[in-house]
mmCIF file of C-alpha atoms in Angstrom:
data_model
loop_
_atom_site.group_PDB
_atom_site.id
_atom_site.type_symbol
_atom_site.label_atom_id
_atom_site.label_comp_id
_atom_site.label_asym_id
_atom_site.label_seq_id
_atom_site.Cartn_x
_atom_site.Cartn_y
_atom_site.Cartn_z
ATOM 1 C CA MET A 1 -4.641 2.018 -22.432
ATOM 2 C CA ASP A 2 -1.441 1.175 -24.290
ATOM 3 C CA ILE A 3 1.609 0.817 -22.066
ATOM 4 C CA VAL A 4 5.069 0.927 -23.603
ATOM 5 C CA ASP A 5 7.176 -1.649 -21.764
ATOM 6 C CA GLU A 6 10.569 -0.455 -20.575
ATOM 7 C CA ASN A 7 13.663 -2.584 -20.217
ATOM 8 C CA PHE A 8 14.524 -3.685 -16.682
ATOM 9 C CA ASP A 9 17.305 -5.717 -15.190
ATOM 10 C CA HIS A 10 16.128 -9.046 -13.816
ATOM 11 C CA ALA A 11 17.202 -11.085 -10.821
ATOM 12 C CA GLN A 12 16.457 -14.604 -9.682
ATOM 13 C CA VAL A 13 15.451 -14.329 -6.043
ATOM 14 C CA GLU A 14 15.027 -17.187 -3.599
ATOM 15 C CA GLY A 15 11.390 -17.946 -2.924
ATOM 16 C CA THR A 16 10.078 -16.343 -6.118
ATOM 17 C CA LYS A 17 8.836 -18.327 -9.081
ATOM 18 C CA ASN A 18 9.746 -15.836 -11.788
ATOM 19 C CA GLY A 19 12.341 -13.657 -10.079
ATOM 20 C CA MET A 20 11.985 -9.875 -9.900
ATOM 21 C CA LYS A 21 12.619 -6.837 -12.017
ATOM 22 C CA VAL A 22 15.364 -4.517 -10.792
ATOM 23 C CA ARG A 23 15.824 -0.775 -11.325
ATOM 24 C CA ASP A 24 18.504 1.271 -9.538
ATOM 25 C CA GLY A 25 19.059 -1.540 -7.057
ATOM 26 C CA ILE A 26 15.351 -1.693 -6.109
ATOM 27 C CA PHE A 27 13.577 -5.032 -6.487
ATOM 28 C CA LEU A 28 10.207 -4.678 -8.198
ATOM 29 C CA PRO A 29 7.253 -6.887 -9.175
ATOM 30 C CA ASN A 30 7.194 -8.190 -12.721
ATOM 31 C CA GLY A 31 3.872 -6.366 -13.121
ATOM 32 C CA VAL A 32 5.704 -3.019 -13.112
ATOM 33 C CA ARG A 33 6.049 -2.178 -16.789
ATOM 34 C CA ASN A 34 7.009 1.482 -17.118
ATOM 35 C CA LEU A 35 8.479 3.823 -14.498
ATOM 36 C CA SER A 36 8.930 6.855 -16.739
ATOM 37 C CA TYR A 37 5.171 7.455 -16.650
ATOM 38 C CA SER A 38 5.072 7.653 -12.855
ATOM 39 C CA LYS A 39 8.067 9.999 -12.809
ATOM 40 C CA CYS A 40 7.214 12.531 -15.481
ATOM 41 C CA PHE A 41 3.575 13.582 -15.219
ATOM 42 C CA LYS A 42 2.640 17.088 -14.060
ATOM 43 C CA LEU A 43 1.156 17.476 -10.596
ATOM 44 C CA ARG A 44 -1.805 19.644 -9.625
ATOM 45 C CA ASP A 45 -2.066 21.527 -6.350
ATOM 46 C CA ASP A 46 -5.076 19.449 -5.233
ATOM 47 C CA ASP A 47 -3.500 16.054 -5.958
ATOM 48 C CA ILE A 48 -3.460 13.575 -3.076
ATOM 49 C CA PHE A 49 -0.976 10.713 -2.806
ATOM 50 C CA VAL A 50 -1.582 7.642 -0.647
ATOM 51 C CA SER A 51 1.710 5.782 -0.427
ATOM 52 C CA SER A 52 2.724 2.701 1.504
ATOM 53 C CA PHE A 53 4.653 -0.518 1.510
ATOM 54 C CA PRO A 54 2.370 -3.327 0.260
ATOM 55 C CA LYS A 55 -0.169 -4.877 2.647
ATOM 56 C CA SER A 56 -0.048 -2.018 5.109
ATOM 57 C CA GLY A 57 -3.641 -0.808 4.829
ATOM 58 C CA THR A 58 -3.566 1.107 1.553
ATOM 59 C CA THR A 59 -6.964 -0.029 0.284
ATOM 60 C CA TRP A 60 -8.645 0.883 3.567
ATOM 61 C CA THR A 61 -7.013 4.314 3.577
ATOM 62 C CA ASN A 62 -7.845 4.950 -0.075
ATOM 63 C CA GLU A 63 -11.509 4.294 0.605
ATOM 64 C CA LEU A 64 -11.507 6.705 3.537
ATOM 65 C CA VAL A 65 -9.734 9.432 1.573
ATOM 66 C CA TRP A 66 -12.053 9.092 -1.425
ATOM 67 C CA LEU A 67 -15.152 9.263 0.745
ATOM 68 C CA ILE A 68 -13.908 12.256 2.717
ATOM 69 C CA THR A 69 -13.021 14.185 -0.435
ATOM 70 C CA HIS A 70 -16.329 13.274 -2.140
ATOM 71 C CA ASN A 71 -18.786 14.257 0.586
ATOM 72 C CA LEU A 72 -19.180 10.716 1.959
ATOM 73 C CA ASP A 73 -20.772 9.492 -1.286
ATOM 74 C CA TYR A 74 -20.716 5.791 -0.416
ATOM 75 C CA GLU A 75 -22.925 4.767 -3.344
ATOM 76 C CA GLY A 76 -20.672 6.653 -5.717
ATOM 77 C CA SER A 77 -17.627 4.949 -4.267
ATOM 78 C CA GLN A 78 -19.099 1.555 -5.111
ATOM 79 C CA ASN A 79 -19.884 2.527 -8.686
ATOM 80 C CA ASN A 80 -16.495 4.006 -9.610
ATOM 81 C CA LEU A 81 -14.113 1.261 -8.558
ATOM 82 C CA GLU A 82 -11.696 1.654 -11.438
ATOM 83 C CA LYS A 83 -11.904 5.405 -11.956
ATOM 84 C CA LYS A 84 -11.752 6.778 -8.446
ATOM 85 C CA ILE A 85 -8.108 5.953 -7.702
ATOM 86 C CA ILE A 86 -5.086 6.017 -10.043
ATOM 87 C CA TRP A 87 -2.710 3.161 -9.257
ATOM 88 C CA LEU A 88 0.685 4.299 -10.481
ATOM 89 C CA ASP A 89 2.758 1.152 -9.985
ATOM 90 C CA PRO A 90 2.234 -0.787 -13.244
ATOM 91 C CA GLY A 91 2.744 2.264 -15.439
ATOM 92 C CA ILE A 92 -0.206 4.488 -16.305
ATOM 93 C CA PRO A 93 0.323 6.461 -19.554
ATOM 94 C CA THR A 94 0.697 10.168 -18.951
ATOM 95 C CA ASN A 95 -2.303 11.101 -21.109
ATOM 96 C CA VAL A 96 -4.575 8.942 -18.935
ATOM 97 C CA ILE A 97 -3.301 10.655 -15.792
ATOM 98 C CA ASP A 98 -3.630 14.098 -17.381
ATOM 99 C CA ASP A 99 -7.236 13.423 -18.422
ATOM 100 C CA ALA A 100 -8.350 12.402 -14.917
ATOM 101 C CA ASP A 101 -10.712 14.736 -13.080
ATOM 102 C CA SER A 102 -9.574 16.679 -10.037
ATOM 103 C CA PRO A 103 -9.003 16.061 -7.258
ATOM 104 C CA ARG A 104 -6.857 13.146 -8.397
ATOM 105 C CA LEU A 105 -6.209 10.434 -5.828
ATOM 106 C CA PHE A 106 -3.046 8.415 -6.451
ATOM 107 C CA LYS A 107 -2.012 5.233 -4.738
ATOM 108 C CA ASN A 108 1.414 3.706 -4.991
ATOM 109 C CA HIS A 109 3.944 1.403 -3.404
ATOM 110 C CA LEU A 110 6.715 2.798 -5.581
ATOM 111 C CA PRO A 111 9.776 4.188 -3.808
ATOM 112 C CA LEU A 112 9.965 7.970 -3.723
ATOM 113 C CA GLN A 113 12.664 8.134 -6.384
ATOM 114 C CA PHE A 114 10.220 6.861 -9.023
ATOM 115 C CA LEU A 115 7.607 9.580 -8.381
ATOM 116 C CA PRO A 116 7.517 13.177 -9.703
ATOM 117 C CA ASP A 117 9.994 15.497 -8.017
ATOM 118 C CA ASP A 118 7.202 17.945 -7.140
ATOM 119 C CA ILE A 119 5.757 15.465 -4.656
ATOM 120 C CA ARG A 120 8.465 16.745 -2.318
ATOM 121 C CA THR A 121 6.900 20.210 -2.181
ATOM 122 C CA GLU A 122 4.664 21.544 0.577
ATOM 123 C CA LYS A 123 1.682 22.117 -1.710
ATOM 124 C CA ILE A 124 1.015 18.430 -2.430
ATOM 125 C CA LYS A 125 -0.871 16.456 0.233
ATOM 126 C CA LYS A 126 0.745 13.119 1.033
ATOM 127 C CA ILE A 127 -0.605 10.307 3.193
ATOM 128 C CA TYR A 128 1.700 7.498 4.223
ATOM 129 C CA VAL A 129 0.273 4.257 5.616
ATOM 130 C CA LEU A 130 2.389 2.323 8.070
ATOM 131 C CA ARG A 131 1.768 -1.086 9.653
ATOM 132 C CA ASN A 132 3.768 -3.138 12.105
ATOM 133 C CA PRO A 133 6.170 -5.098 9.894
ATOM 134 C CA LYS A 134 5.420 -8.524 11.373
ATOM 135 C CA ASP A 135 1.711 -8.488 10.528
ATOM 136 C CA MET A 136 2.572 -6.784 7.253
ATOM 137 C CA LEU A 137 4.857 -9.669 6.310
ATOM 138 C CA VAL A 138 2.235 -12.293 7.151
ATOM 139 C CA SER A 139 -0.314 -10.499 4.977
ATOM 140 C CA THR A 140 2.297 -10.154 2.225
ATOM 141 C CA PHE A 141 3.102 -13.869 2.380
ATOM 142 C CA HIS A 142 -0.508 -14.921 1.837
ATOM 143 C CA PHE A 143 -1.196 -12.325 -0.838
ATOM 144 C CA TYR A 144 1.897 -12.948 -2.952
ATOM 145 C CA ARG A 145 1.265 -16.688 -3.024
ATOM 146 C CA LYS A 146 -1.885 -15.886 -5.004
ATOM 147 C CA LEU A 147 -0.260 -13.717 -7.669
ATOM 148 C CA VAL A 148 0.169 -14.935 -11.234
ATOM 149 C CA LYS A 149 3.216 -13.007 -12.487
ATOM 150 C CA ASP A 150 4.837 -12.602 -9.080
ATOM 151 C CA GLU A 151 3.910 -15.794 -7.282
ATOM 152 C CA PHE A 152 5.905 -16.411 -4.123
ATOM 153 C CA ILE A 153 6.619 -20.120 -3.743
ATOM 154 C CA GLY A 154 9.050 -20.010 -0.825
ATOM 155 C CA GLU A 155 8.440 -20.585 2.843
ATOM 156 C CA PHE A 156 7.610 -17.823 5.293
ATOM 157 C CA LYS A 157 11.171 -17.751 6.613
ATOM 158 C CA ASP A 158 12.388 -17.021 3.081
ATOM 159 C CA LEU A 159 10.229 -13.908 2.962
ATOM 160 C CA VAL A 160 11.590 -12.761 6.323
ATOM 161 C CA ASN A 161 15.128 -13.219 4.988
ATOM 162 C CA LEU A 162 14.308 -11.114 1.918
ATOM 163 C CA PHE A 163 12.837 -8.443 4.175
ATOM 164 C CA GLU A 164 15.997 -8.412 6.286
ATOM 165 C CA GLU A 165 18.151 -8.106 3.153
ATOM 166 C CA GLY A 166 16.012 -5.342 1.620
ATOM 167 C CA LYS A 167 15.008 -7.537 -1.315
ATOM 168 C CA THR A 168 11.245 -7.617 -0.926
ATOM 169 C CA TRP A 169 9.175 -5.894 -3.605
ATOM 170 C CA TYR A 170 9.713 -2.119 -3.469
ATOM 171 C CA GLY A 171 12.285 -2.526 -0.712
ATOM 172 C CA PRO A 172 14.221 -1.947 1.385
ATOM 173 C CA TRP A 173 11.250 -1.387 3.691
ATOM 174 C CA TRP A 174 13.162 0.897 6.065
ATOM 175 C CA SER A 175 14.336 3.296 3.364
ATOM 176 C CA HIS A 176 10.828 3.334 1.862
ATOM 177 C CA VAL A 177 9.327 4.366 5.190
ATOM 178 C CA ASP A 178 12.044 6.879 6.058
ATOM 179 C CA SER A 179 11.869 8.680 2.713
ATOM 180 C CA PHE A 180 8.103 9.237 2.787
ATOM 181 C CA VAL A 181 7.552 10.151 6.435
ATOM 182 C CA GLU A 182 10.086 12.979 6.124
ATOM 183 C CA LEU A 183 8.212 14.718 3.295
ATOM 184 C CA PRO A 184 6.469 18.023 4.077
ATOM 185 C CA ASN A 185 2.666 18.102 4.281
ATOM 186 C CA THR A 186 2.495 14.376 5.034
ATOM 187 C CA PHE A 187 -0.103 12.709 7.242
ATOM 188 C CA ILE A 188 1.002 9.369 8.688
ATOM 189 C CA ILE A 189 -1.724 6.782 9.194
ATOM 190 C CA VAL A 190 -0.805 3.853 11.391
ATOM 191 C CA TYR A 191 -2.834 0.753 10.534
ATOM 192 C CA GLU A 192 -3.129 -0.268 14.156
ATOM 193 C CA ASP A 193 -4.525 3.166 15.061
ATOM 194 C CA LEU A 194 -7.316 2.673 12.536
ATOM 195 C CA ILE A 195 -8.234 -0.480 14.445
ATOM 196 C CA LYS A 196 -7.728 0.669 18.026
ATOM 197 C CA LYS A 197 -8.768 4.329 17.821
ATOM 198 C CA PRO A 198 -10.629 4.802 14.517
ATOM 199 C CA PHE A 199 -12.685 7.814 15.604
ATOM 200 C CA GLU A 200 -9.692 9.957 16.509
ATOM 201 C CA THR A 201 -7.649 8.801 13.519
ATOM 202 C CA ILE A 202 -10.372 9.470 10.940
ATOM 203 C CA LYS A 203 -11.227 12.820 12.520
ATOM 204 C CA CYS A 204 -7.592 13.907 12.166
ATOM 205 C CA LEU A 205 -7.426 12.587 8.594
ATOM 206 C CA GLY A 206 -10.458 14.673 7.719
ATOM 207 C CA GLU A 207 -8.837 17.806 9.152
ATOM 208 C CA PHE A 208 -5.694 17.121 7.122
ATOM 209 C CA LEU A 209 -7.834 16.913 3.992
ATOM 210 C CA GLY A 210 -9.562 20.194 4.850
ATOM 211 C CA LYS A 211 -12.850 18.638 5.992
ATOM 212 C CA LYS A 212 -14.355 19.249 9.419
ATOM 213 C CA LEU A 213 -16.205 15.984 9.988
ATOM 214 C CA SER A 214 -19.076 15.806 12.456
ATOM 215 C CA ASP A 215 -19.193 12.958 14.951
ATOM 216 C CA SER A 216 -21.981 11.291 12.977
ATOM 217 C CA GLN A 217 -19.974 11.563 9.758
ATOM 218 C CA VAL A 218 -16.950 9.957 11.411
ATOM 219 C CA GLN A 219 -19.141 7.154 12.696
ATOM 220 C CA PHE A 220 -20.544 6.682 9.187
ATOM 221 C CA LEU A 221 -17.016 6.387 7.806
ATOM 222 C CA ILE A 222 -16.081 3.846 10.468
ATOM 223 C CA GLU A 223 -19.095 1.706 9.607
ATOM 224 C CA CYS A 224 -18.856 1.837 5.810
ATOM 225 C CA THR A 225 -15.105 1.100 5.778
ATOM 226 C CA SER A 226 -15.197 -1.633 8.403
ATOM 227 C CA PHE A 227 -13.379 -4.854 7.593
ATOM 228 C CA LYS A 228 -16.723 -6.636 7.255
ATOM 229 C CA LYS A 229 -18.008 -4.033 4.809
ATOM 230 C CA MET A 230 -14.801 -4.030 2.769
ATOM 231 C CA LYS A 231 -14.830 -7.824 2.718
ATOM 232 C CA GLU A 232 -18.365 -7.795 1.300
ATOM 233 C CA GLY A 233 -17.153 -5.722 -1.641
ATOM 234 C CA GLU A 234 -14.315 -8.110 -2.458
ATOM 235 C CA SER A 235 -16.513 -10.109 -4.863
ATOM 236 C CA LYS A 236 -16.864 -7.074 -7.158
ATOM 237 C CA PHE A 237 -13.102 -6.803 -7.386
ATOM 238 C CA LYS A 238 -12.541 -10.509 -8.023
ATOM 239 C CA SER A 239 -15.344 -10.804 -10.576
ATOM 240 C CA ASP A 240 -13.583 -8.385 -12.922
ATOM 241 C CA ALA A 241 -12.277 -10.584 -15.758
ATOM 242 C CA LYS A 242 -9.100 -8.569 -16.296
ATOM 243 C CA HIS A 243 -7.910 -9.418 -12.791
ATOM 244 C CA SER A 244 -7.522 -13.068 -13.789
ATOM 245 C CA ASN A 245 -4.220 -12.078 -15.427
ATOM 246 C CA PHE A 246 -2.873 -10.935 -12.073
ATOM 247 C CA PHE A 247 -4.563 -12.969 -9.331
ATOM 248 C CA LYS A 248 -5.404 -16.616 -8.840
ATOM 249 C CA SER A 249 -9.092 -17.412 -8.459
ATOM 250 C CA ASP A 250 -8.719 -18.354 -4.786
ATOM 251 C CA LEU A 251 -7.182 -15.016 -3.822
ATOM 252 C CA VAL A 252 -8.430 -13.636 -0.509
ATOM 253 C CA PHE A 253 -7.836 -9.895 -0.699
ATOM 254 C CA PHE A 254 -9.214 -9.066 2.749
ATOM 255 C CA ARG A 255 -7.952 -11.960 4.859
ATOM 256 C CA LYS A 256 -8.122 -11.072 8.583
ATOM 257 C CA GLY A 257 -7.403 -7.398 9.102
ATOM 258 C CA GLU A 258 -6.312 -7.803 12.696
ATOM 259 C CA ILE A 259 -3.352 -7.146 14.965
ATOM 260 C CA GLY A 260 -1.200 -10.012 16.210
ATOM 261 C CA ASP A 261 -1.651 -12.713 13.562
ATOM 262 C CA TRP A 262 2.150 -12.701 13.213
ATOM 263 C CA LYS A 263 2.384 -14.879 16.333
ATOM 264 C CA ASN A 264 0.999 -17.788 14.307
ATOM 265 C CA TYR A 265 3.894 -17.587 11.811
ATOM 266 C CA PHE A 266 7.015 -16.213 13.483
ATOM 267 C CA ASP A 267 9.460 -18.263 15.506
ATOM 268 C CA GLU A 268 11.812 -16.501 17.921
ATOM 269 C CA GLU A 269 14.663 -16.251 15.427
ATOM 270 C CA ASN A 270 12.601 -14.595 12.699
ATOM 271 C CA SER A 271 10.928 -12.302 15.213
ATOM 272 C CA ARG A 272 14.342 -11.122 16.376
ATOM 273 C CA LYS A 273 15.390 -10.481 12.775
ATOM 274 C CA VAL A 274 12.489 -8.095 12.221
ATOM 275 C CA ASP A 275 13.053 -6.430 15.589
ATOM 276 C CA ALA A 276 16.683 -5.823 14.616
ATOM 277 C CA VAL A 277 15.658 -4.237 11.305
ATOM 278 C CA VAL A 278 13.307 -1.850 13.122
ATOM 279 C CA GLU A 279 15.891 -0.978 15.758
ATOM 280 C CA LYS A 280 19.005 -0.675 13.619
ATOM 281 C CA LYS A 281 17.881 0.274 10.118
ATOM 282 C CA LEU A 282 14.681 2.304 10.481
ATOM 283 C CA LYS A 283 15.477 5.942 11.294
ATOM 284 C CA PHE A 284 11.831 6.853 11.927
ATOM 285 C CA LYS A 285 11.128 6.191 15.573
ATOM 286 C CA ILE A 286 7.781 4.594 16.311
ATOM 287 C CA ASN A 287 6.534 2.149 18.910
ATOM 288 C CA PHE A 288 4.786 -0.391 16.706
ATOM 289 C CA ILE A 289 1.726 -2.064 18.164
ATOM 290 C CA TYR A 290 2.095 -5.842 17.930
ATOM 291 C CA GLU A 291 -0.722 -6.835 20.323
ATOM 292 C CA ASN A 292 -4.453 -6.464 19.808
#
């Protein structure tokens, strides 16, 4: 898969080892190589997009969506790790996207402006994954410290400051959320709902995807996408040699998967900063769950 690298602006950003790429005022990981691919491919009516800000529960949601749309074929899901989901962010050549079998499942953290215009239409199913921003930031902090090209070397407070300024990868967070949740034919999955009321949440997700799941099927999905089960599969992901170019060997992809870990990292000042962002900058009104 040959990717033609585009030219990006570049910015030195406090807390980052190698700075960030910049396009249209949006700060991006250095691993993003070509945005024209993600913008220009032709959509199909049965395409499904799973979009989110990083570390919000995308992998969990992707697994659920794939299983629901493939008749709960758990064995098949374990044998098609690289082919089952198209990750748009780095830059996937258009011919590779065009050759993929339907229904195509796309995942991305890219802001809406870098995706095909037709994603805004009613016919395309969109799923947006949302997590309380405090736990999201803690997960982000640990994950980005284990990246090779985009290693974060700052302190946790530095990441909170970047979040407040809209300079985290793919940010600003509030405009990312607001743009996606307003799209037609969009199902919003709240990470905390998957933890606290998984049966109801997965049942509704199935209905959105056109599948009437039985109670036993929902229970199966809960069990085979549990944090423990997903954690067990992490070794397959990390054993892939090509991932050594992106992740350090001690990466923990599935770290805790719980609600409330933010209390171990936030002081009162930083907590207030995030609260202010939610209250003053996020147009989408939601009562985030911060307690388990």
